[in-house]
Amino acid sequence: MAALIAENFRFLSLFFKSKDVMIFNGLVALGTVGSEELFSVVAFNCPCSPARNYIYGLAAIGVPALALFLIGVIWNNHTWNLVAECHKRGTKNFSAAATFLLFGSIMGRASVAPITWSVISLLRGEAYICALSEFVKPSSLDKFPAEYGAEVLAKIPCRDVPANLTKFRDEVTRRLRYESQLFGWLLIGIVAVLVFLTKCLKHCCSPLSYRQEAYWAQYRSNEDKLFRRTAEVHSRILAAKNVKQFFGFVALDKEEKELVQEFPVEGVQPSPQWNAITGVYIYRENKGFPLYSRLHKWAKGVEGNGPTPEGHELLFLAS
């Protein structure tokens, strides 16, 4: 158990550090597969009771998928950028296409884990067999004893059936597993087609060349890394300055003393500046020059969020 917990923490570390979308989605999928396997081993236990099987089986597939979807929405930066955008500026500056693109990005990223969970659950078949075993029609089973009904069929997932029904148990299990795995493979195929079409549509509608899009991705990654690193240093120096003012001295280690001497901090950024660089960003150009982020736009002194006679909204969301 300790090893499993350690592996989960290691996975979460990679999950939060990953910036590349494909690596990010791959880590989500792998983590979901591991979680589903663990759940099936230690948590899944079909009640083998009429009416309860169906609810329990669907809950075993649907509830974790819903929880993973909500977690994906919560952990997506676009979600909170959208909240900040609506709170500070509203969505009047966004066209319908931009709004659809934003929600599509949030929902698409959040759907990776729940779809993976559902696919693995269907391929394993245990939850599906548990949910639907009692609904198998006895008439569809050759020479099934008439005295047995849904109550006995509901016990098939637990293999708790009379000896004379063993062959029927194997047939029902095989039939339901076939259906479950068929739905799983169909879901994989549908998702693969949708992902392919989405990627094609994205590249066809993108106003950027392949090289510029790659540069934009590198810029966003570097800006985020430098901003976080600088904010950490700035906040540490500002905290040291305030602590020193309160106590008359501040206990700093060698590295912190060098930071304080090298980067003097005079004050803090006013709230309007923070608001200007916070929120949803759609790729725009100003007088033919690209603006790669809200911070970039603020540094260039470009005002407003919507398209202007000199600024062109290209409806391309930062992923």
CSV table of C-alpha atoms in Angstrom, one decimal:
chain,number,residue,atom,x,y,z
A,1,MET,CA,0.0,0.0,0.0
A,2,ALA,CA,2.8,2.4,0.8
A,3,ALA,CA,4.4,1.7,-2.6
A,4,LEU,CA,1.1,2.5,-4.3
A,5,ILE,CA,0.7,5.8,-2.4
A,6,ALA,CA,4.3,6.7,-3.3
A,7,GLU,CA,3.6,5.9,-7.0
A,8,ASN,CA,0.5,8.1,-6.9
A,9,PHE,CA,2.4,11.0,-5.4
A,10,ARG,CA,5.1,10.5,-8.1
A,11,PHE,CA,2.4,10.6,-10.8
A,12,LEU,CA,0.9,13.7,-9.3
A,13,SER,CA,4.3,15.4,-9.3
A,14,LEU,CA,4.7,14.7,-13.0
A,15,PHE,CA,1.1,15.6,-13.7
A,16,PHE,CA,1.6,19.2,-12.3
A,17,LYS,CA,5.0,19.7,-13.8
A,18,SER,CA,4.1,18.6,-17.3
A,19,LYS,CA,3.5,21.5,-19.8
A,20,ASP,CA,3.3,19.6,-23.1
A,21,VAL,CA,-0.4,18.8,-23.9
A,22,MET,CA,0.3,15.3,-25.3
A,23,ILE,CA,2.5,14.4,-22.3
A,24,PHE,CA,0.0,15.9,-20.0
A,25,ASN,CA,-2.9,13.9,-21.5
A,26,GLY,CA,-0.7,10.8,-21.5
A,27,LEU,CA,0.1,11.1,-17.8
A,28,VAL,CA,-3.6,11.7,-17.1
A,29,ALA,CA,-4.6,8.6,-19.0
A,30,LEU,CA,-1.8,6.4,-17.3
A,31,GLY,CA,-2.8,7.7,-13.9
A,32,THR,CA,-6.4,6.9,-14.5
A,33,VAL,CA,-5.6,3.4,-15.7
A,34,GLY,CA,-3.6,2.8,-12.5
A,35,SER,CA,-6.4,4.2,-10.4
A,36,GLU,CA,-9.0,2.1,-12.1
A,37,GLU,CA,-7.0,-1.1,-11.6
A,38,LEU,CA,-6.5,-0.3,-7.9
A,39,PHE,CA,-10.2,0.5,-7.6
A,40,SER,CA,-11.2,-2.9,-9.2
A,41,VAL,CA,-8.8,-4.8,-6.9
A,42,VAL,CA,-9.6,-3.2,-3.5
A,43,ALA,CA,-13.0,-1.4,-3.8
A,44,PHE,CA,-15.2,-3.0,-6.4
A,45,ASN,CA,-17.6,-5.6,-4.9
A,46,CYS,CA,-20.8,-6.3,-6.7
A,47,PRO,CA,-23.8,-6.7,-4.3
A,48,CYS,CA,-25.3,-9.5,-6.5
A,49,SER,CA,-28.8,-8.5,-5.6
A,50,PRO,CA,-31.6,-7.5,-7.9
A,51,ALA,CA,-32.1,-3.8,-8.4
A,52,ARG,CA,-28.9,-3.1,-6.5
A,53,ASN,CA,-26.6,-4.5,-9.2
A,54,TYR,CA,-27.7,-2.0,-11.8
A,55,ILE,CA,-27.2,1.1,-9.6
A,56,TYR,CA,-23.9,-0.2,-8.2
A,57,GLY,CA,-22.5,-1.1,-11.6
A,58,LEU,CA,-23.4,2.3,-13.2
A,59,ALA,CA,-22.1,4.1,-10.1
A,60,ALA,CA,-18.8,2.3,-10.4
A,61,ILE,CA,-18.4,3.6,-13.9
A,62,GLY,CA,-20.1,6.9,-13.8
A,63,VAL,CA,-19.4,8.4,-10.4
A,64,PRO,CA,-15.5,8.2,-10.6
A,65,ALA,CA,-15.7,9.5,-14.2
A,66,LEU,CA,-17.8,12.5,-13.0
A,67,ALA,CA,-15.4,13.1,-10.2
A,68,LEU,CA,-12.4,13.0,-12.5
A,69,PHE,CA,-14.1,15.3,-15.0
A,70,LEU,CA,-14.8,17.9,-12.2
A,71,ILE,CA,-11.2,17.6,-11.0
A,72,GLY,CA,-10.0,18.2,-14.6
A,73,VAL,CA,-12.1,21.3,-14.8
A,74,ILE,CA,-10.9,22.6,-11.5
A,75,TRP,CA,-7.2,22.0,-12.3
A,76,ASN,CA,-7.5,23.6,-15.7
A,77,ASN,CA,-6.0,27.1,-15.8
A,78,HIS,CA,-8.4,28.2,-18.4
A,79,THR,CA,-11.3,27.7,-15.9
A,80,TRP,CA,-10.0,30.2,-13.5
A,81,ASN,CA,-8.9,32.6,-16.2
A,82,LEU,CA,-12.5,32.5,-17.5
A,83,VAL,CA,-13.8,33.1,-13.9
A,84,ALA,CA,-11.4,36.1,-13.6
A,85,GLU,CA,-12.4,37.3,-17.1
A,86,CYS,CA,-16.1,37.2,-16.3
A,87,HIS,CA,-15.5,38.9,-12.9
A,88,LYS,CA,-13.3,41.7,-14.1
A,89,ARG,CA,-14.3,42.4,-17.7
A,90,GLY,CA,-17.3,40.1,-18.6
A,91,THR,CA,-17.4,38.2,-21.8
A,92,LYS,CA,-18.8,40.9,-24.1
A,93,ASN,CA,-15.4,41.2,-25.8
A,94,PHE,CA,-15.5,37.5,-26.9
A,95,SER,CA,-17.3,36.4,-30.0
A,96,ALA,CA,-19.4,33.2,-30.1
A,97,ALA,CA,-16.5,31.3,-31.8
A,98,ALA,CA,-14.0,32.4,-29.1
A,99,THR,CA,-16.4,31.4,-26.3
A,100,PHE,CA,-17.0,28.0,-28.0
A,101,LEU,CA,-13.3,27.5,-28.4
A,102,LEU,CA,-12.6,28.3,-24.7
A,103,PHE,CA,-15.3,25.9,-23.4
A,104,GLY,CA,-14.2,23.3,-25.9
A,105,SER,CA,-10.6,23.5,-24.6
A,106,ILE,CA,-11.7,23.2,-21.0
A,107,MET,CA,-14.1,20.3,-21.6
A,108,GLY,CA,-11.7,18.5,-23.9
A,109,ARG,CA,-8.8,18.6,-21.4
A,110,ALA,CA,-11.1,17.6,-18.5
A,111,SER,CA,-12.6,14.7,-20.5
A,112,VAL,CA,-9.3,12.8,-20.9
A,113,ALA,CA,-9.4,11.1,-17.4
A,114,PRO,CA,-13.1,10.2,-17.3
A,115,ILE,CA,-13.1,8.8,-20.9
A,116,THR,CA,-10.0,6.7,-20.0
A,117,TRP,CA,-11.8,5.5,-16.8
A,118,SER,CA,-14.9,4.5,-18.7
A,119,VAL,CA,-13.0,2.7,-21.5
A,120,ILE,CA,-10.9,0.7,-19.0
A,121,SER,CA,-14.0,-0.2,-17.0
A,122,LEU,CA,-15.8,-1.3,-20.1
A,123,LEU,CA,-12.9,-3.4,-21.4
A,124,ARG,CA,-12.6,-5.1,-18.0
A,125,GLY,CA,-16.3,-5.8,-18.1
A,126,GLU,CA,-16.8,-6.4,-14.3
A,127,ALA,CA,-19.0,-3.3,-13.7
A,128,TYR,CA,-21.0,-3.9,-16.9
A,129,ILE,CA,-21.6,-7.6,-16.0
A,130,CYS,CA,-22.7,-6.6,-12.5
A,131,ALA,CA,-25.1,-4.0,-13.7
A,132,LEU,CA,-26.8,-6.0,-16.5
A,133,SER,CA,-26.7,-9.6,-15.4
A,134,GLU,CA,-30.2,-9.5,-13.9
A,135,PHE,CA,-31.6,-8.1,-17.2
A,136,VAL,CA,-30.6,-11.1,-19.3
A,137,LYS,CA,-33.7,-12.7,-20.6
A,138,PRO,CA,-34.0,-16.3,-19.5
A,139,SER,CA,-35.7,-17.1,-22.8
A,140,SER,CA,-32.5,-16.2,-24.7
A,141,LEU,CA,-30.7,-19.0,-22.8
A,142,ASP,CA,-31.1,-22.4,-24.3
A,143,LYS,CA,-32.9,-24.8,-21.9
A,144,PHE,CA,-32.7,-22.4,-18.9
A,145,PRO,CA,-34.8,-23.8,-16.0
A,146,ALA,CA,-38.1,-21.9,-15.8
A,147,GLU,CA,-38.1,-21.9,-12.0
A,148,TYR,CA,-35.1,-19.5,-11.9
A,149,GLY,CA,-35.4,-15.8,-12.6
A,150,ALA,CA,-33.8,-12.4,-12.0
A,151,GLU,CA,-32.7,-13.2,-8.5
A,152,VAL,CA,-30.5,-16.0,-9.6
A,153,LEU,CA,-29.2,-14.1,-12.6
A,154,ALA,CA,-28.2,-11.2,-10.4
A,155,LYS,CA,-25.9,-13.6,-8.4
A,156,ILE,CA,-23.9,-14.6,-11.5
A,157,PRO,CA,-21.2,-11.9,-11.0
A,158,CYS,CA,-20.5,-13.5,-7.6
A,159,ARG,CA,-20.6,-17.1,-9.1
A,160,ASP,CA,-23.1,-17.9,-6.3
A,161,VAL,CA,-25.5,-20.0,-8.4
A,162,PRO,CA,-26.7,-23.6,-8.3
A,163,ALA,CA,-24.4,-26.2,-9.8
A,164,ASN,CA,-26.9,-27.0,-12.6
A,165,LEU,CA,-26.6,-23.3,-13.8
A,166,THR,CA,-22.8,-23.3,-14.2
A,167,LYS,CA,-22.9,-23.5,-17.9
A,168,PHE,CA,-25.5,-20.6,-18.1
A,169,ARG,CA,-23.3,-18.5,-15.8
A,170,ASP,CA,-20.4,-18.9,-18.2
A,171,GLU,CA,-22.6,-18.0,-21.1
A,172,VAL,CA,-24.1,-14.9,-19.5
A,173,THR,CA,-20.7,-13.7,-18.4
A,174,ARG,CA,-19.2,-14.2,-21.8
A,175,ARG,CA,-22.1,-12.5,-23.5
A,176,LEU,CA,-22.1,-9.4,-21.2
A,177,ARG,CA,-18.3,-9.2,-21.4
A,178,TYR,CA,-18.5,-9.2,-25.2
A,179,GLU,CA,-21.1,-6.4,-25.1
A,180,SER,CA,-19.0,-4.4,-22.6
A,181,GLN,CA,-15.8,-4.7,-24.5
A,182,LEU,CA,-17.6,-3.9,-27.8
A,183,PHE,CA,-18.8,-0.6,-26.3
A,184,GLY,CA,-15.3,0.1,-25.0
A,185,TRP,CA,-13.7,-0.4,-28.4
A,186,LEU,CA,-16.5,1.7,-30.0
A,187,LEU,CA,-15.8,4.5,-27.5
A,188,ILE,CA,-12.1,4.4,-28.3
A,189,GLY,CA,-12.9,4.6,-32.0
A,190,ILE,CA,-15.3,7.5,-31.6
A,191,VAL,CA,-12.9,9.5,-29.4
A,192,ALA,CA,-10.0,8.8,-31.8
A,193,VAL,CA,-12.0,10.1,-34.7
A,194,LEU,CA,-13.1,13.2,-32.8
A,195,VAL,CA,-9.5,14.0,-31.7
A,196,PHE,CA,-8.4,13.6,-35.3
A,197,LEU,CA,-11.1,15.9,-36.6
A,198,THR,CA,-10.4,18.4,-33.9
A,199,LYS,CA,-6.7,18.5,-34.6
A,200,CYS,CA,-7.4,18.9,-38.4
A,201,LEU,CA,-9.9,21.7,-37.7
A,202,LYS,CA,-7.6,23.4,-35.4
A,203,HIS,CA,-4.7,23.5,-37.8
A,204,CYS,CA,-6.9,24.4,-40.8
A,205,CYS,CA,-8.5,27.3,-38.9
A,206,SER,CA,-5.3,28.5,-37.2
A,207,PRO,CA,-4.0,31.8,-38.5
A,208,LEU,CA,-0.5,30.9,-37.5
A,209,SER,CA,2.1,28.9,-39.4
A,210,TYR,CA,3.5,25.8,-37.9
A,211,ARG,CA,6.8,27.5,-36.9
A,212,GLN,CA,5.0,30.5,-35.4
A,213,GLU,CA,2.7,28.3,-33.4
A,214,ALA,CA,5.7,26.3,-32.1
A,215,TYR,CA,7.4,29.6,-31.1
A,216,TRP,CA,4.2,30.8,-29.4
A,217,ALA,CA,4.1,27.6,-27.3
A,218,GLN,CA,7.8,28.1,-26.4
A,219,TYR,CA,7.1,31.7,-25.5
A,220,ARG,CA,4.2,30.8,-23.2
A,221,SER,CA,6.2,28.1,-21.5
A,222,ASN,CA,9.2,30.4,-20.9
A,223,GLU,CA,7.1,33.3,-19.8
A,224,ASP,CA,5.2,31.1,-17.3
A,225,LYS,CA,8.5,29.7,-15.9
A,226,LEU,CA,10.2,33.1,-15.6
A,227,PHE,CA,7.1,34.7,-14.1
A,228,ARG,CA,6.7,32.1,-11.4
A,229,ARG,CA,10.4,32.1,-10.6
A,230,THR,CA,10.5,35.9,-10.5
A,231,ALA,CA,7.3,36.1,-8.5
A,232,GLU,CA,8.8,33.7,-5.9
A,233,VAL,CA,12.0,35.8,-5.6
A,234,HIS,CA,10.1,39.1,-5.5
A,235,SER,CA,7.7,37.9,-2.8
A,236,ARG,CA,10.6,36.5,-0.7
A,237,ILE,CA,12.5,39.8,-0.9
A,238,LEU,CA,9.4,41.8,-0.1
A,239,ALA,CA,8.7,39.6,2.8
A,240,ALA,CA,12.2,39.9,4.1
A,241,LYS,CA,12.0,43.7,3.8
A,242,ASN,CA,8.7,43.8,5.8
A,243,VAL,CA,10.0,41.3,8.4
A,244,LYS,CA,13.2,43.4,8.9
A,245,GLN,CA,11.1,46.6,9.3
A,246,PHE,CA,9.0,44.9,12.0
A,247,PHE,CA,11.8,43.2,14.0
A,248,GLY,CA,14.7,45.4,13.1
A,249,PHE,CA,16.6,42.5,11.5
A,250,VAL,CA,15.8,39.4,9.3
A,251,ALA,CA,17.4,36.0,9.5
A,252,LEU,CA,18.5,35.2,5.9
A,253,ASP,CA,20.7,32.4,4.6
A,254,LYS,CA,23.6,33.1,2.2
A,255,GLU,CA,21.5,32.6,-0.9
A,256,GLU,CA,18.7,34.9,0.3
A,257,LYS,CA,21.2,37.6,1.3
A,258,GLU,CA,22.6,37.6,-2.2
A,259,LEU,CA,19.1,37.8,-3.7
A,260,VAL,CA,18.2,40.8,-1.5
A,261,GLN,CA,21.4,42.6,-2.5
A,262,GLU,CA,21.1,41.8,-6.2
A,263,PHE,CA,17.4,42.5,-6.6
A,264,PRO,CA,16.2,45.5,-4.6
A,265,VAL,CA,12.4,45.6,-4.3
A,266,GLU,CA,10.9,49.0,-3.8
A,267,GLY,CA,7.2,48.1,-3.8
A,268,VAL,CA,4.5,46.0,-5.1
A,269,GLN,CA,2.5,46.0,-8.4
A,270,PRO,CA,-0.8,47.8,-8.2
A,271,SER,CA,-4.0,45.8,-8.6
A,272,PRO,CA,-4.8,47.2,-12.1
A,273,GLN,CA,-1.6,45.7,-13.4
A,274,TRP,CA,-2.4,42.3,-11.9
A,275,ASN,CA,-5.9,42.5,-13.5
A,276,ALA,CA,-4.4,43.5,-16.8
A,277,ILE,CA,-2.3,40.3,-17.0
A,278,THR,CA,-5.0,38.0,-15.6
A,279,GLY,CA,-7.8,36.4,-17.5
A,280,VAL,CA,-8.5,34.6,-20.8
A,281,TYR,CA,-6.2,35.4,-23.7
A,282,ILE,CA,-7.1,34.9,-27.3
A,283,TYR,CA,-4.2,35.4,-29.8
A,284,ARG,CA,-4.3,38.9,-31.3
A,285,GLU,CA,-2.2,41.1,-33.4
A,286,ASN,CA,-1.7,44.8,-33.2
A,287,LYS,CA,-0.6,46.7,-36.3
A,288,GLY,CA,0.6,43.4,-37.8
A,289,PHE,CA,2.7,42.4,-34.8
A,290,PRO,CA,1.7,39.4,-32.7
A,291,LEU,CA,0.8,39.7,-29.0
A,292,TYR,CA,1.5,36.3,-27.4
A,293,SER,CA,0.0,36.8,-24.0
A,294,ARG,CA,-1.7,39.3,-21.7
A,295,LEU,CA,1.7,40.1,-20.2
A,296,HIS,CA,3.1,40.8,-23.6
A,297,LYS,CA,0.1,43.0,-24.5
A,298,TRP,CA,0.5,44.9,-21.2
A,299,ALA,CA,4.2,45.4,-21.8
A,300,LYS,CA,3.5,46.8,-25.3
A,301,GLY,CA,0.9,49.2,-23.8
A,302,VAL,CA,-2.0,47.8,-25.8
A,303,GLU,CA,-5.3,48.6,-24.1
A,304,GLY,CA,-8.6,46.6,-24.1
A,305,ASN,CA,-9.3,43.0,-24.7
A,306,GLY,CA,-11.6,43.1,-27.8
A,307,PRO,CA,-10.7,43.7,-31.4
A,308,THR,CA,-10.0,47.3,-32.4
A,309,PRO,CA,-9.4,49.0,-35.8
A,310,GLU,CA,-5.7,48.4,-35.1
A,311,GLY,CA,-6.0,45.1,-33.3
A,312,HIS,CA,-7.2,41.9,-34.9
A,313,GLU,CA,-8.8,39.1,-33.0
A,314,LEU,CA,-7.7,35.8,-34.6
A,315,LEU,CA,-9.8,33.5,-32.3
A,316,PHE,CA,-6.9,31.2,-31.4
A,317,LEU,CA,-6.8,30.1,-27.8
A,318,ALA,CA,-3.6,29.5,-25.9
A,319,SER,CA,-3.7,25.8,-25.1
